[in-house]
């Protein structure tokens, strides 16, 4: 049974007399296991719902509605079930590379296909049984986002520390046959699944077209806290250039055969290689945005291309005004270029871009989403004189909060640095408007 915690005003649930504290038991005589069973069940235009009222009385309700009309019920948990945890021991797992002392949730490894469907999480399919594979097919849940890494069974099992990991392609074939759509990622570890193995992975996943929609090639993230873990070597610039070259050859083949590039190299490869980031059109319809692939190109397009004529917006921008923007090492050059364009549009404004080295996780971690408040404070102390405002990256904060990974809050950064601190939007157009509003 699933406890109802809220009834949307004006909803079908409210009109039926349901209330917070009631329990949903069945839909059309079938027990509701989780959010997927619920969502599939309520798609019918006519259904029977069995509810246990908070006082213990059973109500059987016959409902007629539009197929796309919801009942307006909210439950105690989003999944209506416990999150399924990961039993893998991947050699590149970022959770295993974190320092001690963080909040407990940062050490939890989930591997739940329902989160893949609902929130774009990537899953390995190694932590579900045959019954769950069959249920995914029965419900036609797609698109799924699947962590592949390699299609070679023995190598996948070794990289993921799970003997069941080699069974992947059977499930992919069944998903494809069922008409389900799939996006893939391959986290690349030097000496394991790069080189010829990478090419085999790309070719192997193309066998599951048309269900196979896209593949992101991502370098493994290595922190300074890999004690007791497999020895992994960091990629050098020449390695990154080789990966890009291999990906580009496959993109050309795929465009000629399928009309889509299919495979996309993550931004980190270009930054490591010392190459310019691809332009907006490289990413087509941005199928791997949930994986962070193409974020810079989309941000720039929104920042530059979707904004009104800049000089007509606010007279305040003609006055002397100095802003600071915090970013990681990887995006520093990119943000400097955007800041320069903004200053050109608004001659009265100055922008200082601050490149923050990640001492918390280690210097090899360069993305802005893993910056900590402690590093920002330590490296910017005494550097903010003359700033009117300092922007911190949105993705460095826990969703829906003003708290960074190390527990430091926006307000604490503001107090320590003695400057007004804002959380900048992750959307280019919104961030532009935040800058001009200051």
Coordinates of C-alpha atoms in Angstrom, one line a residue:
X1 CA 0.0 0.0 0.0
X2 CA 1.1 3.6 -0.7
X3 CA 0.3 6.5 1.6
X4 CA -1.2 9.5 0.0
X5 CA 0.4 12.7 1.3
X6 CA -1.4 15.4 -0.8
X7 CA -4.4 15.8 -3.0
X8 CA -4.3 18.5 -5.7
X9 CA -7.1 21.0 -5.4
X10 CA -9.7 20.6 -8.1
X11 CA -8.4 17.1 -9.0
X12 CA -10.3 13.9 -9.6
X13 CA -8.9 12.6 -6.2
X14 CA -10.4 15.6 -4.4
X15 CA -13.8 15.1 -6.1
X16 CA -13.8 11.5 -5.0
X17 CA -13.3 12.4 -1.4
X18 CA -9.8 11.2 -1.0
X19 CA -7.5 12.8 1.6
X20 CA -4.0 12.9 2.8
X21 CA -3.4 9.9 5.0
X22 CA -5.4 7.5 2.8
X23 CA -3.6 4.5 1.2
X24 CA -3.7 3.4 -2.5
X25 CA -3.9 -0.4 -2.7
X26 CA -4.9 -1.5 -6.2
X27 CA -5.7 -0.3 -9.7
X28 CA -8.0 -2.5 -11.8
X29 CA -7.4 -5.4 -9.4
X30 CA -3.6 -5.2 -9.6
X31 CA -1.4 -4.3 -6.7
X32 CA 0.6 -1.1 -7.3
X33 CA 4.3 -1.8 -6.9
X34 CA 5.7 1.6 -7.6
X35 CA 5.3 4.9 -9.5
X36 CA 5.5 3.1 -12.9
X37 CA 2.7 0.7 -12.1
X38 CA 0.7 3.7 -10.9
X39 CA 1.4 5.9 -13.9
X40 CA 0.6 3.1 -16.3
X41 CA -2.6 2.2 -14.4
X42 CA -4.0 5.7 -14.4
X43 CA -3.6 6.1 -18.2
X44 CA -6.8 4.3 -18.8
X45 CA -10.0 6.2 -19.5
X46 CA -12.0 3.8 -17.2
X47 CA -10.4 2.3 -14.1
X48 CA -11.2 0.9 -10.7
X49 CA -9.2 2.1 -7.8
X50 CA -9.1 0.4 -4.4
X51 CA -8.3 2.7 -1.5
X52 CA -8.0 2.2 2.3
X53 CA -9.2 5.3 4.1
X54 CA -7.1 6.5 7.0
X55 CA -9.7 5.1 9.4
X56 CA -9.4 1.6 7.8
X57 CA -12.5 1.6 5.6
X58 CA -12.1 0.2 2.1
X59 CA -13.4 2.3 -0.9
X60 CA -13.7 0.8 -4.4
X61 CA -13.9 3.7 -6.8
X62 CA -15.0 3.4 -10.5
X63 CA -13.4 6.3 -12.4
X64 CA -14.0 7.6 -15.9
X65 CA -11.7 10.3 -17.2
X66 CA -9.6 11.5 -20.1
X67 CA -6.6 9.2 -20.8
X68 CA -4.1 11.9 -20.1
X69 CA -5.8 13.1 -16.9
X70 CA -4.1 12.5 -13.6
X71 CA -5.8 11.7 -10.3
X72 CA -4.0 14.4 -8.5
X73 CA -2.4 12.2 -5.9
X74 CA 1.0 12.7 -4.3
X75 CA 2.7 10.0 -2.3
X76 CA 5.2 9.8 0.5
X77 CA 8.1 9.1 -1.9
X78 CA 8.5 10.0 -5.6
X79 CA 9.2 6.4 -6.6
X80 CA 6.5 4.9 -4.3
X81 CA 9.3 2.5 -3.3
X82 CA 12.8 2.4 -2.0
X83 CA 15.6 3.5 -4.4
X84 CA 17.5 0.5 -5.8
X85 CA 21.1 0.6 -4.8
X86 CA 24.1 -0.3 -6.9
X87 CA 26.1 -3.4 -6.1
X88 CA 28.8 -2.8 -8.6
X89 CA 32.4 -2.0 -7.8
X90 CA 33.3 0.0 -10.8
X91 CA 37.0 0.9 -11.1
X92 CA 36.0 4.5 -11.9
X93 CA 33.1 5.1 -9.5
X94 CA 33.2 8.7 -8.3
X95 CA 31.3 7.9 -5.1
X96 CA 34.2 5.6 -4.0
X97 CA 36.7 8.5 -4.7
X98 CA 35.2 11.0 -2.3
X99 CA 36.9 12.2 0.9
X100 CA 35.4 11.3 4.3
X101 CA 33.2 13.6 6.3
X102 CA 30.6 14.6 3.7
X103 CA 26.9 14.2 4.2
X104 CA 25.7 10.6 4.0
X105 CA 23.6 11.0 0.9
X106 CA 26.8 11.6 -1.2
X107 CA 28.0 8.1 -0.4
X108 CA 24.8 6.5 -1.7
X109 CA 25.1 4.8 -5.0
X110 CA 21.8 4.3 -6.8
X111 CA 21.2 2.2 -9.9
X112 CA 17.5 2.4 -10.6
X113 CA 15.9 2.3 -14.1
X114 CA 13.0 4.3 -12.7
X115 CA 15.3 7.2 -11.9
X116 CA 16.6 6.9 -15.5
X117 CA 13.2 7.4 -16.9
X118 CA 12.1 10.1 -14.4
X119 CA 15.3 12.1 -14.0
X120 CA 17.7 11.1 -16.7
X121 CA 20.0 9.1 -14.4
X122 CA 22.3 6.5 -16.1
X123 CA 21.8 2.9 -15.0
X124 CA 23.9 -0.2 -15.6
X125 CA 21.1 -2.8 -15.7
X126 CA 23.3 -5.1 -13.6
X127 CA 21.3 -4.6 -10.4
X128 CA 17.9 -5.8 -11.7
X129 CA 16.6 -9.3 -12.4
X130 CA 14.8 -10.9 -15.3
X131 CA 11.5 -10.0 -13.9
X132 CA 12.4 -6.3 -13.8
X133 CA 13.7 -6.4 -17.4
X134 CA 10.4 -7.9 -18.5
X135 CA 8.5 -5.2 -16.6
X136 CA 10.4 -2.5 -18.3
X137 CA 9.5 -4.0 -21.6
X138 CA 5.9 -4.5 -20.6
X139 CA 5.6 -0.8 -19.7
X140 CA 7.7 0.3 -22.7
X141 CA 9.6 2.7 -20.5
X142 CA 11.7 4.8 -22.6
X143 CA 14.0 6.5 -23.2
X144 CA 16.3 4.7 -20.9
X145 CA 19.8 6.0 -20.2
X146 CA 22.2 3.2 -19.9
X147 CA 25.9 3.1 -18.7
X148 CA 27.6 0.7 -21.1
X149 CA 31.3 1.5 -21.0
X150 CA 32.1 -1.5 -23.2
X151 CA 30.1 -4.1 -25.1
X152 CA 32.8 -6.8 -24.5
X153 CA 31.3 -9.0 -21.8
X154 CA 34.5 -9.9 -19.9
X155 CA 35.9 -6.4 -19.9
X156 CA 32.6 -4.9 -18.8
X157 CA 32.4 -7.4 -15.9
X158 CA 36.0 -6.6 -14.9
X159 CA 35.5 -2.8 -15.1
X160 CA 32.3 -2.9 -13.1
X161 CA 33.2 -5.6 -10.6
X162 CA 30.1 -7.5 -11.3
X163 CA 29.9 -10.9 -13.0
X164 CA 26.4 -10.1 -14.3
X165 CA 27.6 -7.0 -16.2
X166 CA 28.5 -9.2 -19.2
X167 CA 24.8 -9.9 -19.9
X168 CA 24.1 -6.4 -21.2
X169 CA 23.6 -7.0 -24.9
X170 CA 20.7 -9.5 -24.4
X171 CA 18.7 -6.9 -22.6
X172 CA 19.5 -4.2 -25.2
X173 CA 18.4 -6.5 -28.0
X174 CA 15.1 -7.1 -26.2
X175 CA 14.5 -3.4 -25.6
X176 CA 15.2 -2.6 -29.2
X177 CA 12.8 -5.3 -30.4
X178 CA 10.1 -3.9 -28.1
X179 CA 10.5 -0.5 -29.7
X180 CA 12.1 1.2 -26.7
X181 CA 14.6 4.1 -27.1
X182 CA 18.0 4.1 -25.4
X183 CA 20.7 6.7 -24.8
X184 CA 24.1 5.4 -23.8
X185 CA 27.3 6.6 -22.0
X186 CA 30.7 5.1 -22.0
X187 CA 33.1 6.2 -19.2
X188 CA 36.5 5.7 -20.7
X189 CA 39.5 4.5 -18.6
X190 CA 42.9 4.7 -20.1
X191 CA 44.2 1.2 -21.0
X192 CA 40.9 -0.4 -20.5
X193 CA 38.1 0.6 -22.9
X194 CA 39.8 3.2 -25.0
X195 CA 41.5 2.7 -28.4
X196 CA 40.2 -0.3 -30.4
X197 CA 37.9 -1.2 -27.5
X198 CA 36.1 2.1 -27.9
X199 CA 35.6 1.5 -31.6
X200 CA 34.1 -1.9 -30.8
X201 CA 31.8 -0.3 -28.3
X202 CA 30.5 2.2 -30.8
X203 CA 30.0 -0.4 -33.5
X204 CA 28.4 -2.8 -31.1
X205 CA 25.8 -0.3 -29.9
X206 CA 24.9 0.7 -33.4
X207 CA 23.6 -2.9 -33.9
X208 CA 20.7 -1.8 -31.6
X209 CA 19.4 0.9 -34.0
X210 CA 16.8 2.2 -34.3
X211 CA 16.4 2.0 -30.5
X212 CA 19.9 3.2 -29.9
X213 CA 19.7 7.0 -30.2
X214 CA 23.0 8.4 -28.9
X215 CA 26.2 7.6 -27.1
X216 CA 28.3 10.0 -25.0
X217 CA 32.0 9.3 -24.6
X218 CA 33.2 10.6 -21.2
X219 CA 36.6 10.5 -19.6
X220 CA 36.7 8.9 -16.1
X221 CA 36.9 11.5 -13.4
X222 CA 39.8 10.8 -11.0
X223 CA 40.0 12.5 -7.7
X224 CA 42.9 12.7 -5.2
X225 CA 41.1 10.2 -2.9
X226 CA 41.6 6.9 -4.7
X227 CA 43.1 5.1 -1.8
X228 CA 42.7 1.3 -2.1
X229 CA 41.2 1.5 -5.6
X230 CA 42.4 0.3 -8.9
X231 CA 45.3 2.2 -10.4
X232 CA 44.0 4.4 -13.2
X233 CA 46.2 6.6 -15.3
X234 CA 45.0 10.1 -16.3
X235 CA 44.6 10.9 -19.9
X236 CA 47.2 13.2 -21.5
X237 CA 46.4 15.8 -24.2
X238 CA 47.5 13.5 -27.0
X239 CA 45.2 10.8 -25.7
X240 CA 42.3 13.2 -25.8
X241 CA 43.1 14.1 -29.4
X242 CA 43.1 10.5 -30.3
X243 CA 39.7 9.9 -28.7
X244 CA 38.3 12.9 -30.6
X245 CA 39.7 11.6 -33.9
X246 CA 38.1 8.2 -33.4
X247 CA 34.8 9.7 -32.4
X248 CA 34.9 12.0 -35.4
X249 CA 35.4 9.1 -37.8
X250 CA 32.4 7.3 -36.4
X251 CA 30.3 10.4 -36.5
X252 CA 31.0 10.8 -40.2
X253 CA 30.1 7.2 -40.9
X254 CA 26.9 7.5 -38.8
X255 CA 25.7 10.6 -40.6
X256 CA 26.2 9.0 -44.0
X257 CA 24.3 5.8 -42.9
X258 CA 21.7 7.0 -40.4
X259 CA 21.4 10.7 -40.8
X260 CA 22.6 11.3 -37.3
X261 CA 26.1 11.5 -35.7
X262 CA 25.0 9.1 -32.9
X263 CA 28.2 9.5 -30.9
X264 CA 29.3 12.6 -29.0
X265 CA 32.6 13.4 -27.3
X266 CA 32.2 15.1 -23.9
X267 CA 33.5 18.7 -23.6
X268 CA 36.3 17.6 -21.3
X269 CA 38.1 15.8 -24.1
X270 CA 38.4 19.1 -26.1
X271 CA 39.5 21.1 -23.1
X272 CA 42.1 18.5 -22.2
X273 CA 43.3 18.3 -25.9
X274 CA 43.6 22.1 -26.0
X275 CA 41.1 22.2 -28.9
X276 CA 38.2 24.6 -29.4
X277 CA 34.9 23.3 -28.1
X278 CA 32.5 22.2 -30.9
X279 CA 29.9 24.6 -32.0
X280 CA 26.2 24.5 -31.4
X281 CA 25.3 22.3 -34.4
X282 CA 27.8 19.5 -33.3
X283 CA 25.3 18.4 -30.7
X284 CA 22.3 18.1 -33.0
X285 CA 19.2 18.1 -30.7
X286 CA 21.4 17.8 -27.6
X287 CA 20.4 14.2 -26.7
X288 CA 23.2 13.9 -24.1
X289 CA 22.5 17.1 -22.2
X290 CA 21.5 15.2 -19.1
X291 CA 25.0 13.8 -19.2
X292 CA 26.5 17.2 -19.4
X293 CA 27.5 16.9 -23.1
X294 CA 27.1 20.2 -24.9
X295 CA 26.4 22.4 -21.9
X296 CA 28.9 25.0 -23.0
X297 CA 27.6 25.2 -26.6
X298 CA 24.0 25.5 -25.4
X299 CA 24.9 28.0 -22.7
X300 CA 26.7 30.2 -25.3
X301 CA 23.9 30.0 -27.8
X302 CA 21.4 31.1 -25.1
X303 CA 23.6 33.8 -23.7
X304 CA 24.5 35.3 -27.1
X305 CA 21.9 34.3 -29.5
X306 CA 18.6 34.4 -27.6
X307 CA 19.0 37.8 -25.9
X308 CA 17.6 41.1 -27.0
X309 CA 19.8 43.9 -28.2
X310 CA 22.0 44.4 -25.1
X311 CA 22.5 48.2 -25.0
X312 CA 18.8 49.0 -24.9
X313 CA 18.1 47.1 -21.6
X314 CA 19.3 49.0 -18.6
X315 CA 20.9 52.5 -18.2
X316 CA 22.6 51.1 -15.0
X317 CA 25.0 49.2 -17.3
X318 CA 26.5 52.5 -18.5
X319 CA 27.8 53.2 -15.0
X320 CA 30.9 51.7 -13.5
X321 CA 30.0 48.3 -12.2
X322 CA 32.3 45.3 -11.5
X323 CA 31.1 41.7 -11.2
X324 CA 32.9 38.5 -10.5
X325 CA 32.2 35.0 -11.9
X326 CA 33.5 31.9 -10.3
X327 CA 34.2 28.9 -12.5
X328 CA 36.3 25.7 -12.5
X329 CA 39.5 25.2 -14.4
X330 CA 37.8 23.5 -17.3
X331 CA 35.4 26.3 -18.2
X332 CA 37.7 29.2 -17.4
X333 CA 38.6 30.0 -20.9
X334 CA 35.0 29.7 -22.1
X335 CA 33.7 32.0 -19.4
X336 CA 36.5 34.6 -20.0
X337 CA 35.4 34.7 -23.7
X338 CA 31.8 35.2 -22.8
X339 CA 32.7 37.9 -20.2
X340 CA 34.7 39.7 -22.9
X341 CA 31.8 39.8 -25.2
X342 CA 29.5 41.1 -22.4
X343 CA 32.0 43.9 -21.6
X344 CA 32.0 44.8 -25.3
X345 CA 28.2 45.1 -25.3
X346 CA 28.2 47.1 -22.0
X347 CA 31.4 49.3 -21.8
X348 CA 30.6 50.5 -18.3
X349 CA 30.8 47.0 -16.8
X350 CA 33.8 45.0 -15.8
X351 CA 33.8 41.3 -15.2
X352 CA 36.5 39.3 -13.4
X353 CA 36.4 35.6 -14.0
X354 CA 37.9 33.6 -11.1
X355 CA 39.4 30.2 -11.9
X356 CA 39.0 28.0 -8.8
X357 CA 41.4 25.0 -8.4
X358 CA 39.7 22.0 -6.8
X359 CA 41.8 21.3 -3.7
X360 CA 38.9 19.4 -2.1
X361 CA 38.7 16.6 -4.7
X362 CA 42.1 17.1 -6.3
X363 CA 43.5 19.2 -9.1
X364 CA 42.5 16.7 -11.8
X365 CA 38.8 17.5 -11.0
X366 CA 38.2 20.6 -13.1
X367 CA 34.4 21.0 -13.6
X368 CA 32.5 23.8 -11.9
X369 CA 29.8 21.4 -10.6
X370 CA 32.3 19.9 -8.1
X371 CA 33.6 23.2 -6.6
X372 CA 33.3 23.6 -2.9
X373 CA 32.6 26.6 -0.7
X374 CA 35.8 26.0 1.2
X375 CA 38.0 26.2 -1.9
X376 CA 36.2 29.3 -3.1
X377 CA 36.7 31.1 0.2
X378 CA 40.3 30.0 0.5
X379 CA 41.3 31.1 -3.0
X380 CA 39.3 34.3 -3.2
X381 CA 40.0 35.7 0.3
X382 CA 41.3 39.2 -0.2
X383 CA 40.6 39.0 -4.0
X384 CA 37.2 40.6 -4.1
X385 CA 37.9 44.2 -3.3
X386 CA 36.0 46.5 -5.7
X387 CA 33.5 43.8 -6.7
X388 CA 29.9 44.8 -6.5
X389 CA 28.7 41.2 -6.8
X390 CA 30.1 37.7 -7.1
X391 CA 28.3 34.9 -9.0
X392 CA 28.8 31.2 -8.0
X393 CA 27.8 28.5 -10.5
X394 CA 24.3 27.0 -10.0
X395 CA 25.5 23.4 -10.5
X396 CA 27.9 23.7 -7.5
X397 CA 24.9 23.7 -5.2
X398 CA 22.7 20.9 -4.0
X399 CA 19.4 21.0 -5.9
X400 CA 16.9 23.4 -4.4
X401 CA 19.3 24.6 -1.7
X402 CA 22.0 27.2 -1.2
X403 CA 24.4 24.6 0.2
X404 CA 27.6 23.4 -1.6
X405 CA 29.1 19.9 -1.6
X406 CA 31.2 20.5 1.5
X407 CA 28.2 22.0 3.5
X408 CA 29.3 25.6 3.0
X409 CA 26.3 27.9 2.2
X410 CA 26.0 30.9 -0.1
X411 CA 25.6 33.1 2.9
X412 CA 28.8 31.8 4.5
X413 CA 30.8 32.5 1.3
X414 CA 29.3 36.0 1.3
X415 CA 30.2 36.7 4.9
X416 CA 33.8 35.3 4.5
X417 CA 34.5 37.3 1.3
X418 CA 32.7 40.5 2.2
X419 CA 30.9 40.8 -1.1
X420 CA 27.3 40.1 -2.2
X421 CA 27.1 36.6 -3.6
X422 CA 24.5 35.3 -6.1
X423 CA 23.9 31.9 -7.5
X424 CA 24.1 32.3 -11.3
X425 CA 21.7 30.4 -13.5
X426 CA 22.8 27.3 -15.5
X427 CA 20.8 28.7 -18.5
X428 CA 22.6 31.1 -20.7
X429 CA 19.7 33.5 -21.3
X430 CA 18.7 33.6 -17.7
X431 CA 22.3 34.2 -16.6
X432 CA 22.6 37.1 -19.1
X433 CA 19.5 38.7 -17.6
X434 CA 21.0 38.2 -14.1
X435 CA 24.1 40.0 -15.1
X436 CA 22.2 43.0 -16.5
X437 CA 19.9 43.1 -13.5
X438 CA 22.9 43.7 -11.3

